[in-house]
mmCIF file of C-alpha atoms in Angstrom:
data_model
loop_
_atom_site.group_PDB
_atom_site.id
_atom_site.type_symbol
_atom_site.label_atom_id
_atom_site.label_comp_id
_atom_site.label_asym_id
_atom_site.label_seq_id
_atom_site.Cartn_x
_atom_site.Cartn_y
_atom_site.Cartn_z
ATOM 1 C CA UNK A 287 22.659 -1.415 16.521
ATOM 2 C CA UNK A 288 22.202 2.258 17.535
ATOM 3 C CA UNK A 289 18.820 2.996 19.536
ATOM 4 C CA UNK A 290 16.096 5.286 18.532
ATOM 5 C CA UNK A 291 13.269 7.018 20.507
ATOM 6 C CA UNK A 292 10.170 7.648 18.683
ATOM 7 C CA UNK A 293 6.764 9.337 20.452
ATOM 8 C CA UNK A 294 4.836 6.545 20.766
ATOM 9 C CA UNK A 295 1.741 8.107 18.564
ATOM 10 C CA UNK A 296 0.877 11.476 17.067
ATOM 11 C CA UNK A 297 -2.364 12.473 15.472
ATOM 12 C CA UNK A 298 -2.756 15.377 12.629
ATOM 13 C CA UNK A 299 -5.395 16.401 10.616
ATOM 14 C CA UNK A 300 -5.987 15.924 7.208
ATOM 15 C CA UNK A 301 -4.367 17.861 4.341
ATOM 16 C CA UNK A 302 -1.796 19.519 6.942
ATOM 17 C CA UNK A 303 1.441 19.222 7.297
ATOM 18 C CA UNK A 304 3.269 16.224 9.833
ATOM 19 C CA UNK A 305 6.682 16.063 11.153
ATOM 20 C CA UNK A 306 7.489 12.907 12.593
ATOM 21 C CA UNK A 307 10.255 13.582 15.103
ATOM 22 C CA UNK A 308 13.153 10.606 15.436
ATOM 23 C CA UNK A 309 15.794 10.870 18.414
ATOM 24 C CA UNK A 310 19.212 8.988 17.637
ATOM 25 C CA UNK A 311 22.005 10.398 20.039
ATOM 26 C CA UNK A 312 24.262 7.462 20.095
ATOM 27 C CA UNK A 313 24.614 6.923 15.876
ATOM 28 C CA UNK A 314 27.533 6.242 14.198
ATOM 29 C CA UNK A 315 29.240 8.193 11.146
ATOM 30 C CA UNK A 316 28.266 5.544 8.587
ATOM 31 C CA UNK A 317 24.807 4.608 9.886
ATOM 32 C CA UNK A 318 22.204 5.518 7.271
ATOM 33 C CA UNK A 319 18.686 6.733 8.513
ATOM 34 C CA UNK A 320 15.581 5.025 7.415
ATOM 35 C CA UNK A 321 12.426 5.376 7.775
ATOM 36 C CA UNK A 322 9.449 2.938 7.087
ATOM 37 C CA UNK A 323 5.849 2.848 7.336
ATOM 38 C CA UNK A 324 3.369 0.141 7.851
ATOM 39 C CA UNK A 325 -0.193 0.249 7.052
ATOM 40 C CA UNK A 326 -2.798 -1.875 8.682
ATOM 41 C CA UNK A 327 -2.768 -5.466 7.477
ATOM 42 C CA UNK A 328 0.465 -4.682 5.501
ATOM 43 C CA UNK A 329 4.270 -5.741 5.381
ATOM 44 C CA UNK A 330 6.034 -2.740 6.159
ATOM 45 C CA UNK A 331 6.856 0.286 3.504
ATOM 46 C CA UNK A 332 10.175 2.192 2.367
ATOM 47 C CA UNK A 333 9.527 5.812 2.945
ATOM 48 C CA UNK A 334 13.030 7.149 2.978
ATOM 49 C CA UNK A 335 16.911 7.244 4.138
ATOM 50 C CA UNK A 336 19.477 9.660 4.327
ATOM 51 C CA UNK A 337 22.666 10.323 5.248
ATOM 52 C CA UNK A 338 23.741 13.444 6.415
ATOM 53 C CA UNK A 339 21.589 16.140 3.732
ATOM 54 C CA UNK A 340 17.748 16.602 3.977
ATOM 55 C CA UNK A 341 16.536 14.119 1.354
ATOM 56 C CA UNK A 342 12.900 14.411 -0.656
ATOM 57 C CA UNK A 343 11.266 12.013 -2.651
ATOM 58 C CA UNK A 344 7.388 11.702 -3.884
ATOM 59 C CA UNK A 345 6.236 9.921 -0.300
ATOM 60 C CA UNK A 346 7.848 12.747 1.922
ATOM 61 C CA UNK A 347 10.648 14.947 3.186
ATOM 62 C CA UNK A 348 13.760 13.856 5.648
ATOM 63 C CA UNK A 349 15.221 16.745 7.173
ATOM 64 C CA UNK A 350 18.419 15.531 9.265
ATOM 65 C CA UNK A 351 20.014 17.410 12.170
ATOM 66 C CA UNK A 352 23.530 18.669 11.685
ATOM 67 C CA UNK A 353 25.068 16.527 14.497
ATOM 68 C CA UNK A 354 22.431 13.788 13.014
ATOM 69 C CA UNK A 355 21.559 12.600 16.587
ATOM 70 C CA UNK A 356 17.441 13.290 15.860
ATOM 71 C CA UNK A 357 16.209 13.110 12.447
ATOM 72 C CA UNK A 358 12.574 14.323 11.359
ATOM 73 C CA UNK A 359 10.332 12.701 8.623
ATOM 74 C CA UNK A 360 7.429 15.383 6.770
ATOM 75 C CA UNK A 361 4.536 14.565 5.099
ATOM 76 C CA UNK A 362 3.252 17.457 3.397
ATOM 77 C CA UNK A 363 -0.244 16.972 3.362
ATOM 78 C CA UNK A 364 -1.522 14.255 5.417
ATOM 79 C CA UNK A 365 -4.397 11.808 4.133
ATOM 80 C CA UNK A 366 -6.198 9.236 6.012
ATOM 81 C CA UNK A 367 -4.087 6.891 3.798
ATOM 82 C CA UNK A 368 -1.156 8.076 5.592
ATOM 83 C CA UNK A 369 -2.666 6.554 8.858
ATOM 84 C CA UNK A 370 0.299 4.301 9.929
ATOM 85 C CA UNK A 371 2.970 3.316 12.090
ATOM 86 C CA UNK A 372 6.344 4.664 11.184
ATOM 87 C CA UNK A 373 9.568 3.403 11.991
ATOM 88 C CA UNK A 374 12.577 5.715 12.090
ATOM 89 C CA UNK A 375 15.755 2.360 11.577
ATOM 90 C CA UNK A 376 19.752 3.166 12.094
ATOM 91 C CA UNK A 377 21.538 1.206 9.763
ATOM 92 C CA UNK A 378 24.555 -0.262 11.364
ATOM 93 C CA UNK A 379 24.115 -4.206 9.841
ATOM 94 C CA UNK A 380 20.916 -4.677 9.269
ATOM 95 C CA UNK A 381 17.018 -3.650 9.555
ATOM 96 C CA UNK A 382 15.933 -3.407 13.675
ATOM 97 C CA UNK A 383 12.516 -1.968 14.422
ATOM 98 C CA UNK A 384 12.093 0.013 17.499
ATOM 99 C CA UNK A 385 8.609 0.501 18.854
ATOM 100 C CA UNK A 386 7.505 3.529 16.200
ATOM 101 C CA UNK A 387 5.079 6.368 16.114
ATOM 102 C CA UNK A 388 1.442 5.503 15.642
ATOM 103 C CA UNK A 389 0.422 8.232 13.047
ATOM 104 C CA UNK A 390 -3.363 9.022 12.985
ATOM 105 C CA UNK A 391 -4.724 10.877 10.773
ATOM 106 C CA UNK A 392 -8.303 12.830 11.215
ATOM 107 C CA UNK A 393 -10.398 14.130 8.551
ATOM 108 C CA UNK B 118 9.293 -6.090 -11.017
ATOM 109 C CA UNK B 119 9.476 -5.050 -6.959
ATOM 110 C CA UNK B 120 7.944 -7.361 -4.854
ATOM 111 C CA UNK B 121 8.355 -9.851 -2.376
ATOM 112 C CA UNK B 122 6.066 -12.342 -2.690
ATOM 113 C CA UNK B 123 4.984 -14.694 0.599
ATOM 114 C CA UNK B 124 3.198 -18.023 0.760
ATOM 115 C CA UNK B 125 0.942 -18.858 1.806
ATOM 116 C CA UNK B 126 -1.349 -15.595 3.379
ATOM 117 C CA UNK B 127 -2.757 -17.440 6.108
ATOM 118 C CA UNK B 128 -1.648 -20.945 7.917
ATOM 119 C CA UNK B 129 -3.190 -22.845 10.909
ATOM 120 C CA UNK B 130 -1.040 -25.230 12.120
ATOM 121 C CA UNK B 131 -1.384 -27.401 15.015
ATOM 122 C CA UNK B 132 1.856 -28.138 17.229
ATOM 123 C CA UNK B 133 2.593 -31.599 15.903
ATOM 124 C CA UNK B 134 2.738 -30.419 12.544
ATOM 125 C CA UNK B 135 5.342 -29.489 10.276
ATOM 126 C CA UNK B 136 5.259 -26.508 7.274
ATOM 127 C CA UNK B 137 6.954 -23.992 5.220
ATOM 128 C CA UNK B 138 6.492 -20.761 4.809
ATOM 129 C CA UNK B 139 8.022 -19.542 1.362
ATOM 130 C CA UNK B 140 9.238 -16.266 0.152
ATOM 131 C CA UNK B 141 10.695 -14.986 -3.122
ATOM 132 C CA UNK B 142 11.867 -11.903 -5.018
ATOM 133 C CA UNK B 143 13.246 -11.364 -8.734
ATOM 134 C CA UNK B 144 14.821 -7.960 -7.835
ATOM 135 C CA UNK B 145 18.145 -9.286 -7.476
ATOM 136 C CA UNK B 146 18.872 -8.472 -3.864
ATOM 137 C CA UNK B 147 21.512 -10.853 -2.237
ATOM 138 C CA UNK B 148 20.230 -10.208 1.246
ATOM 139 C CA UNK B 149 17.042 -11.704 2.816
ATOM 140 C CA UNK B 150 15.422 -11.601 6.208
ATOM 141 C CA UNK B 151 12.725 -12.901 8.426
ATOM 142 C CA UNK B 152 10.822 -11.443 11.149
ATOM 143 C CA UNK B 153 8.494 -12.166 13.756
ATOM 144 C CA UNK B 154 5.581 -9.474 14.429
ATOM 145 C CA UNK B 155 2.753 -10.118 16.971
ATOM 146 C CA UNK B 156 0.039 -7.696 17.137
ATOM 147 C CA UNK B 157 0.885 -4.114 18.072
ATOM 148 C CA UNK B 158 4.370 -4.865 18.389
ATOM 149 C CA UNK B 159 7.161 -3.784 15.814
ATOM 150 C CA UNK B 160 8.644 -6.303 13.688
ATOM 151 C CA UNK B 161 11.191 -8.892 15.343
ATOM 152 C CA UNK B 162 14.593 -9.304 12.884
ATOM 153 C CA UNK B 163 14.887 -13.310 13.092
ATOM 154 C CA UNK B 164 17.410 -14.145 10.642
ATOM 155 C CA UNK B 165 19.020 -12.715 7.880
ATOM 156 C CA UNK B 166 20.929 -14.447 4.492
ATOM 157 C CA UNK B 167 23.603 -12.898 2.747
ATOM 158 C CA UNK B 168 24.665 -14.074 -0.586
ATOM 159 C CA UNK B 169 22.631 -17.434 0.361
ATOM 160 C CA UNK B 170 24.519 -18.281 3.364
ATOM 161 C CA UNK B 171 22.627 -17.394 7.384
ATOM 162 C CA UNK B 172 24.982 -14.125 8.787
ATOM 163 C CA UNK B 173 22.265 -13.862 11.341
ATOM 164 C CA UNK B 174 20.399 -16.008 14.108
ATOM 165 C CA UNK B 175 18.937 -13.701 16.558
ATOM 166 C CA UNK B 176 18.565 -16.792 19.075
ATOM 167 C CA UNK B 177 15.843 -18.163 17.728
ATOM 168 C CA UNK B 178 14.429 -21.219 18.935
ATOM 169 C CA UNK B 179 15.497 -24.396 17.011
ATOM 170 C CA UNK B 180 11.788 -25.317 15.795
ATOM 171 C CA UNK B 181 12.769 -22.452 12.930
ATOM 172 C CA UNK B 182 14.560 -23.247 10.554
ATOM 173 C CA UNK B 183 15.440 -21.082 7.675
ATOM 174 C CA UNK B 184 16.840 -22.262 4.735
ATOM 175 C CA UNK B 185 17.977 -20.280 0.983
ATOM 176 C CA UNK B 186 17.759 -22.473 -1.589
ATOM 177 C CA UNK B 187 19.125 -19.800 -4.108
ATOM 178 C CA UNK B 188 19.580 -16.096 -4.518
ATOM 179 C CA UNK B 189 15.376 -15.729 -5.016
ATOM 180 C CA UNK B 190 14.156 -17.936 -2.604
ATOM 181 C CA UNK B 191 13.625 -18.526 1.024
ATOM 182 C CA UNK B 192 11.588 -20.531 3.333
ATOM 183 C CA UNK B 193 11.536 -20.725 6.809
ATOM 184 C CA UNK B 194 11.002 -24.445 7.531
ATOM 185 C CA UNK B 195 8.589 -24.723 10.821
ATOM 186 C CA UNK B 196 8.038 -28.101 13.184
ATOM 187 C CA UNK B 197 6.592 -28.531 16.455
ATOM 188 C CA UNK B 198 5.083 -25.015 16.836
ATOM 189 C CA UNK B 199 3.772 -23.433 20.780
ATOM 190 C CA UNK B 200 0.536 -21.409 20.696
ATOM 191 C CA UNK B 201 2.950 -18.514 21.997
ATOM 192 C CA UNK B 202 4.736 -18.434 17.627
ATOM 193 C CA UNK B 203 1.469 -17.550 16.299
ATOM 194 C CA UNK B 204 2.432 -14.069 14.127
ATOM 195 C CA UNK B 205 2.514 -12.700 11.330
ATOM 196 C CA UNK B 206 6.159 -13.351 9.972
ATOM 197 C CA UNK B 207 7.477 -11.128 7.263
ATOM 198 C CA UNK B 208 10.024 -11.720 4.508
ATOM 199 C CA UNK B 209 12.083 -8.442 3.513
ATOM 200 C CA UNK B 210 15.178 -8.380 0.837
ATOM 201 C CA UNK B 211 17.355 -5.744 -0.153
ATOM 202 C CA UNK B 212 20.972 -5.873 -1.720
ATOM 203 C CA UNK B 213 23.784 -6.088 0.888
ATOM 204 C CA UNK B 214 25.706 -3.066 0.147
ATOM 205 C CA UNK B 215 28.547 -1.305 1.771
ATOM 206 C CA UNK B 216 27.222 1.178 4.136
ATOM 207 C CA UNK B 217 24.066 0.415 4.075
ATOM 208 C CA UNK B 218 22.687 2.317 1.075
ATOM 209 C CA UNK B 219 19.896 0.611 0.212
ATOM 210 C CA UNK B 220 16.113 -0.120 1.562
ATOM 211 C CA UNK B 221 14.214 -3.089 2.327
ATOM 212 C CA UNK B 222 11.515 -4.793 0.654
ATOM 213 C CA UNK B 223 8.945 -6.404 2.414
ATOM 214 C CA UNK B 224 5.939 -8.628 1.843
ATOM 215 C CA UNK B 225 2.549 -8.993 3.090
ATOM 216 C CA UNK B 226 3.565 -11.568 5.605
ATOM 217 C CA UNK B 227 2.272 -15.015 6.549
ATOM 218 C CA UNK B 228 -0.614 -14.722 9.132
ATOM 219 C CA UNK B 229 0.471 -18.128 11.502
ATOM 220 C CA UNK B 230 -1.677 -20.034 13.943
ATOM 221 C CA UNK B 231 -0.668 -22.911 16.084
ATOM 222 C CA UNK B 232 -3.262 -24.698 17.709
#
């Protein structure tokens, strides 16, 4: 499977804006780009995939570079719910984590 | 109806013992996995059932054993545990299509102890 490099955390502030940067130099034309999101205590969450076009759905935003080797998720208003870990996945065969950004989120 | 459901929450097991940890969905999905996730790690893809038969063993240690009874079930069948397996382990399904279309569900996990 295709490697990804995530920061290891982030922090943002409540109600603003968060782009969640994923680098993926080495992906292949039909790998798929997920992201998912686990909460504290919780099984891990579908946030979104794409392929090549900037994808939007009620959770958040996937804006995809045109050579798709990084790939950024946006939350559009950040809550303290949104206080997470989130995995950026390549989907070559089958779901592998890589470490994931620790999101905080500050009030 | 689109959950994965995992029994039980919690399990303390010492290392003589044997159990199974159970998982099912009713979404349909011909895929299902199993992970391994210690604390503050990422999850850990053990193995992975496609139309009911094991497509993936990701070298895990004989003492797991997973088994898929039928398209909405799956255990993962556990015997003579080390301290060192304690985890949470996660069921996830999805269907297994063609390019990889398609997300994962996951459940809550089974929090596991071996003593």
């Amino acid at each position: 499977d295709a490697k990804t490099t995530q920061p290891n955390s982030m922090e943002s502030n409540e109600e603003e804006p968060v782009h969640l940067p994923c680098n993926h130099s080495t992906i292949s034309g039909t790998d798929y780009i997920h992201w998912y999101r686990q909460l504290p205590s919780q099984g891990p969450e579908y946030v979104i995939h794409g392929l090549t076009s900037n994808v939007n759905n009620r959770m958040a935003s996937l804006a995809i570079a045109e050579d798709r080797k990084s790939s950024t998720l946006i939350l559009h208003r950040a809550t303290l719910r949104d206080a997470a870990v989130y995995y950026c996945i390549l989907n070559g065969q089958n779901f592998v984590f890589g470490p994931g950004t620790r999101l905080s989120v500050l009030p | 109806d689109t959950e994965v459901t995992q029994t039980p929450k919690h399990l303390v097991m010492g290392m003589t013992n044997k159990k199974s940890l159970k998982c099912e969905q009713h979404m349909g999905h011909r895929a299902m996995y199993w992970y391994k996730q210690k604390a503050k790690k990422p999850p850990e893809l053990m193995f992975v059932y496609s139309y009911e038969k094991l497509s993936i063993n990701e070298s895990v240690p004989s003492r797991f054993s997973p088994e898929c009874p039928n398209s909405s079930l799956l255990n993962l069948h556990l015997h003579a545990l080390q301290p060192e397996d304690s985890a949470l382990y996660l069921c996830a399904s999805s269907q297994p299509i063609e390019g990889w279309n398609t997300e994962a569900f996951f459940g809550q996990g089974t929090r596991l102890t071996v003593v």
